[in-house]
Short mmCIF file of C-alpha atoms in Angstrom, two decimals:
data_model
loop_
_atom_site.label_atom_id
_atom_site.label_comp_id
_atom_site.label_asym_id
_atom_site.label_seq_id
_atom_site.Cartn_x
_atom_site.Cartn_y
_atom_site.Cartn_z
CA UNK A 1496 44.61 78.60 -29.31
CA UNK A 1497 45.49 75.43 -27.38
CA UNK A 1498 44.82 72.14 -28.85
CA UNK A 1499 47.82 70.14 -27.09
CA UNK A 1500 47.08 66.76 -25.63
CA UNK A 1501 46.52 66.66 -21.54
CA UNK A 1502 47.56 63.89 -19.73
CA UNK A 1503 45.12 62.53 -17.99
CA UNK A 1504 45.81 62.05 -14.00
CA UNK A 1505 45.89 57.90 -12.99
CA UNK A 1506 42.57 58.00 -10.68
CA UNK A 1507 44.01 57.16 -6.62
CA UNK A 1508 41.54 54.99 -4.66
CA UNK A 1509 41.97 56.54 -1.42
CA UNK A 1510 41.59 54.01 1.42
CA UNK A 1511 41.17 55.23 4.31
CA UNK A 1512 37.09 56.25 3.83
CA UNK A 1513 36.55 52.81 3.22
CA UNK A 1514 38.37 51.69 6.27
CA UNK A 1515 36.55 54.36 8.09
CA UNK A 1516 33.07 52.21 6.88
CA UNK A 1517 34.23 48.43 7.33
CA UNK A 1518 35.27 49.80 10.64
CA UNK A 1519 31.96 51.51 11.07
CA UNK A 1520 30.05 48.44 9.65
CA UNK A 1521 31.54 46.26 12.65
CA UNK A 1522 30.57 47.54 14.91
CA UNK A 1523 27.00 47.64 14.81
CA UNK A 1524 27.14 43.89 13.11
CA UNK A 1525 29.49 43.61 17.16
CA UNK A 1526 27.05 45.88 18.76
CA UNK A 1527 23.96 44.52 17.19
CA UNK A 1528 24.46 40.41 17.61
CA UNK A 1529 22.04 39.15 19.92
CA UNK A 1530 23.93 36.21 22.48
CA UNK A 1531 21.96 33.25 22.36
CA UNK A 1532 21.42 31.89 25.98
CA UNK A 1533 20.67 27.30 25.67
CA UNK A 1534 19.92 28.40 29.75
CA UNK A 1535 17.09 29.78 29.18
CA UNK A 1536 14.92 26.32 27.42
CA UNK A 1537 14.10 24.55 29.23
CA UNK A 1538 14.71 20.92 28.54
CA UNK A 1539 13.24 17.56 30.18
CA UNK A 1540 15.77 14.63 28.44
CA UNK A 1541 14.64 11.93 28.44
CA UNK A 1542 15.48 8.55 30.88
CA UNK A 1543 16.70 5.33 29.19
CA UNK A 1544 18.05 1.65 30.89
CA UNK A 1545 21.94 2.25 28.99
CA UNK A 1546 23.18 -1.38 28.58
CA UNK A 1547 25.98 -2.01 31.33
CA UNK A 1548 30.18 -1.53 29.20
CA UNK A 1549 30.82 -4.75 27.86
CA UNK A 1550 33.98 -6.18 28.77
CA UNK A 1551 36.80 -5.58 27.54
CA UNK A 1552 39.28 -8.84 27.16
CA UNK A 1553 41.83 -10.21 28.57
CA UNK A 1554 44.45 -9.51 26.67
CA UNK A 1555 48.51 -10.54 27.08
CA UNK A 1556 51.31 -8.77 25.88
CA UNK A 1557 53.94 -10.43 24.32
CA UNK A 1558 56.20 -8.40 24.03
CA UNK A 1559 60.03 -8.93 21.26
CA UNK A 1560 62.80 -7.45 21.59
CA UNK A 1561 65.50 -6.78 19.08
CA UNK A 1562 67.22 -9.51 19.81
CA UNK A 1563 64.96 -11.51 20.73
CA UNK A 1564 64.11 -12.07 23.54
CA UNK A 1565 60.25 -11.84 24.48
CA UNK A 1566 57.97 -10.77 27.67
CA UNK A 1567 54.84 -11.74 29.26
CA UNK A 1568 52.83 -9.09 30.36
CA UNK A 1569 56.23 -7.38 32.04
CA UNK A 1570 57.55 -11.10 33.27
CA UNK A 1571 60.43 -11.65 31.17
CA UNK A 1572 60.77 -15.46 30.14
CA UNK A 1573 64.52 -17.08 29.55
CA UNK A 1574 64.19 -19.00 26.90
CA UNK A 1575 63.58 -18.26 23.14
CA UNK A 1576 61.95 -21.25 22.76
CA UNK A 1577 58.36 -21.99 21.33
CA UNK A 1578 57.74 -24.97 23.77
CA UNK A 1579 58.75 -22.04 27.10
CA UNK A 1580 55.93 -19.07 25.50
CA UNK A 1581 53.45 -21.20 23.65
CA UNK A 1582 52.89 -22.90 27.99
CA UNK A 1583 54.02 -19.70 29.33
CA UNK A 1584 51.07 -18.64 27.31
CA UNK A 1585 49.03 -21.23 28.66
CA UNK A 1586 50.02 -20.01 32.80
CA UNK A 1587 49.04 -16.59 32.62
CA UNK A 1588 45.80 -16.89 30.23
CA UNK A 1589 44.86 -19.74 32.73
CA UNK A 1590 41.61 -20.80 31.10
CA UNK A 1591 41.56 -20.53 26.94
CA UNK A 1592 38.46 -18.97 25.40
CA UNK A 1593 37.55 -16.70 22.63
CA UNK A 1594 37.93 -13.50 24.83
CA UNK A 1595 41.93 -13.99 24.87
CA UNK A 1596 43.25 -11.33 23.15
CA UNK A 1597 47.45 -11.68 22.82
CA UNK A 1598 49.35 -8.58 21.67
CA UNK A 1599 52.59 -9.32 20.08
CA UNK A 1600 54.81 -5.80 20.94
CA UNK A 1601 58.22 -6.24 18.98
CA UNK A 1602 60.71 -4.62 18.62
CA UNK A 1603 61.56 -2.74 15.36
CA UNK A 1604 64.34 -4.67 14.56
CA UNK A 1605 63.47 -7.59 15.53
CA UNK A 1606 63.68 -10.82 13.27
CA UNK A 1607 60.31 -12.07 11.42
CA UNK A 1608 61.25 -14.83 13.09
CA UNK A 1609 60.98 -13.49 16.73
CA UNK A 1610 57.38 -12.67 16.22
CA UNK A 1611 57.15 -15.45 13.76
CA UNK A 1612 56.72 -17.49 16.88
CA UNK A 1613 55.28 -14.98 18.37
CA UNK A 1614 52.18 -16.24 15.94
CA UNK A 1615 53.03 -20.23 16.70
CA UNK A 1616 53.44 -20.21 20.55
CA UNK A 1617 49.42 -18.04 20.64
CA UNK A 1618 48.21 -20.34 18.37
CA UNK A 1619 49.40 -24.46 20.79
CA UNK A 1620 48.35 -22.13 23.32
CA UNK A 1621 44.86 -21.49 21.39
CA UNK A 1622 44.26 -18.11 21.73
CA UNK A 1623 43.07 -17.68 18.60
CA UNK A 1624 42.68 -13.70 19.54
CA UNK A 1625 46.39 -12.18 18.22
CA UNK A 1626 47.24 -8.04 17.57
CA UNK A 1627 50.07 -6.60 16.01
CA UNK A 1628 50.78 -3.10 17.92
CA UNK A 1629 52.95 -0.32 16.06
CA UNK A 1630 54.17 3.68 16.78
CA UNK A 1631 52.66 6.70 14.36
CA UNK A 1632 55.53 7.39 12.17
CA UNK A 1633 57.37 10.31 13.57
CA UNK A 1634 58.83 13.24 11.23
CA UNK A 1635 62.59 11.88 11.82
CA UNK A 1636 61.34 7.30 10.88
CA UNK A 1637 58.46 8.20 8.39
CA UNK A 1638 60.45 8.00 5.47
CA UNK A 1639 62.44 4.99 6.43
CA UNK A 1640 59.41 2.42 8.35
CA UNK A 1641 56.82 4.11 6.27
CA UNK A 1642 57.14 2.38 3.04
CA UNK A 1643 58.43 -1.49 5.05
CA UNK A 1644 54.80 -1.19 6.46
CA UNK A 1645 53.48 -0.20 3.81
CA UNK A 1646 51.45 2.45 5.57
CA UNK A 1647 49.75 1.23 8.11
CA UNK A 1648 49.18 1.77 12.06
CA UNK A 1649 48.64 -1.08 13.29
CA UNK A 1650 46.99 -4.15 11.81
CA UNK A 1651 44.94 -7.23 12.27
CA UNK A 1652 45.98 -11.21 12.17
CA UNK A 1653 43.81 -14.88 13.89
CA UNK A 1654 46.95 -17.44 14.43
CA UNK A 1655 44.60 -20.61 13.26
CA UNK A 1656 45.56 -24.09 13.70
CA UNK A 1657 46.24 -24.94 10.18
CA UNK A 1658 45.17 -28.18 7.93
#
């Protein structure tokens, strides 16, 4: 008599029949799927008188270069003084009202004082609506500009009269 224990054989999982069954199920599902056609439904949509698109406010683009030069609506200004910038803003706005928006597009290397001059000129020209243009950070300047910009993509401010 042989009383030695046999080594148990390790079970094997044969994946080929499993893959075959999955392919059959996949083919069955693909063939049995119905494709709905929306053109089969006859729908009459209701008619409505939509409100006309409101007028966009007049935009005045003020660009500030890195060396402090200004341009209004892509037209370069000769001086760098607040008075000449305010006069140009008044001229471009023609009739200052609440619908005119001044968009400040300053170079990243422009001084803070140059941007403050634009805000002061807008206040002097009686243009209270002011916004700042910016661009989304790219991979190259995200680390350098992200902390300085505070993570904001664009900001709004109002140049009001100080009292």
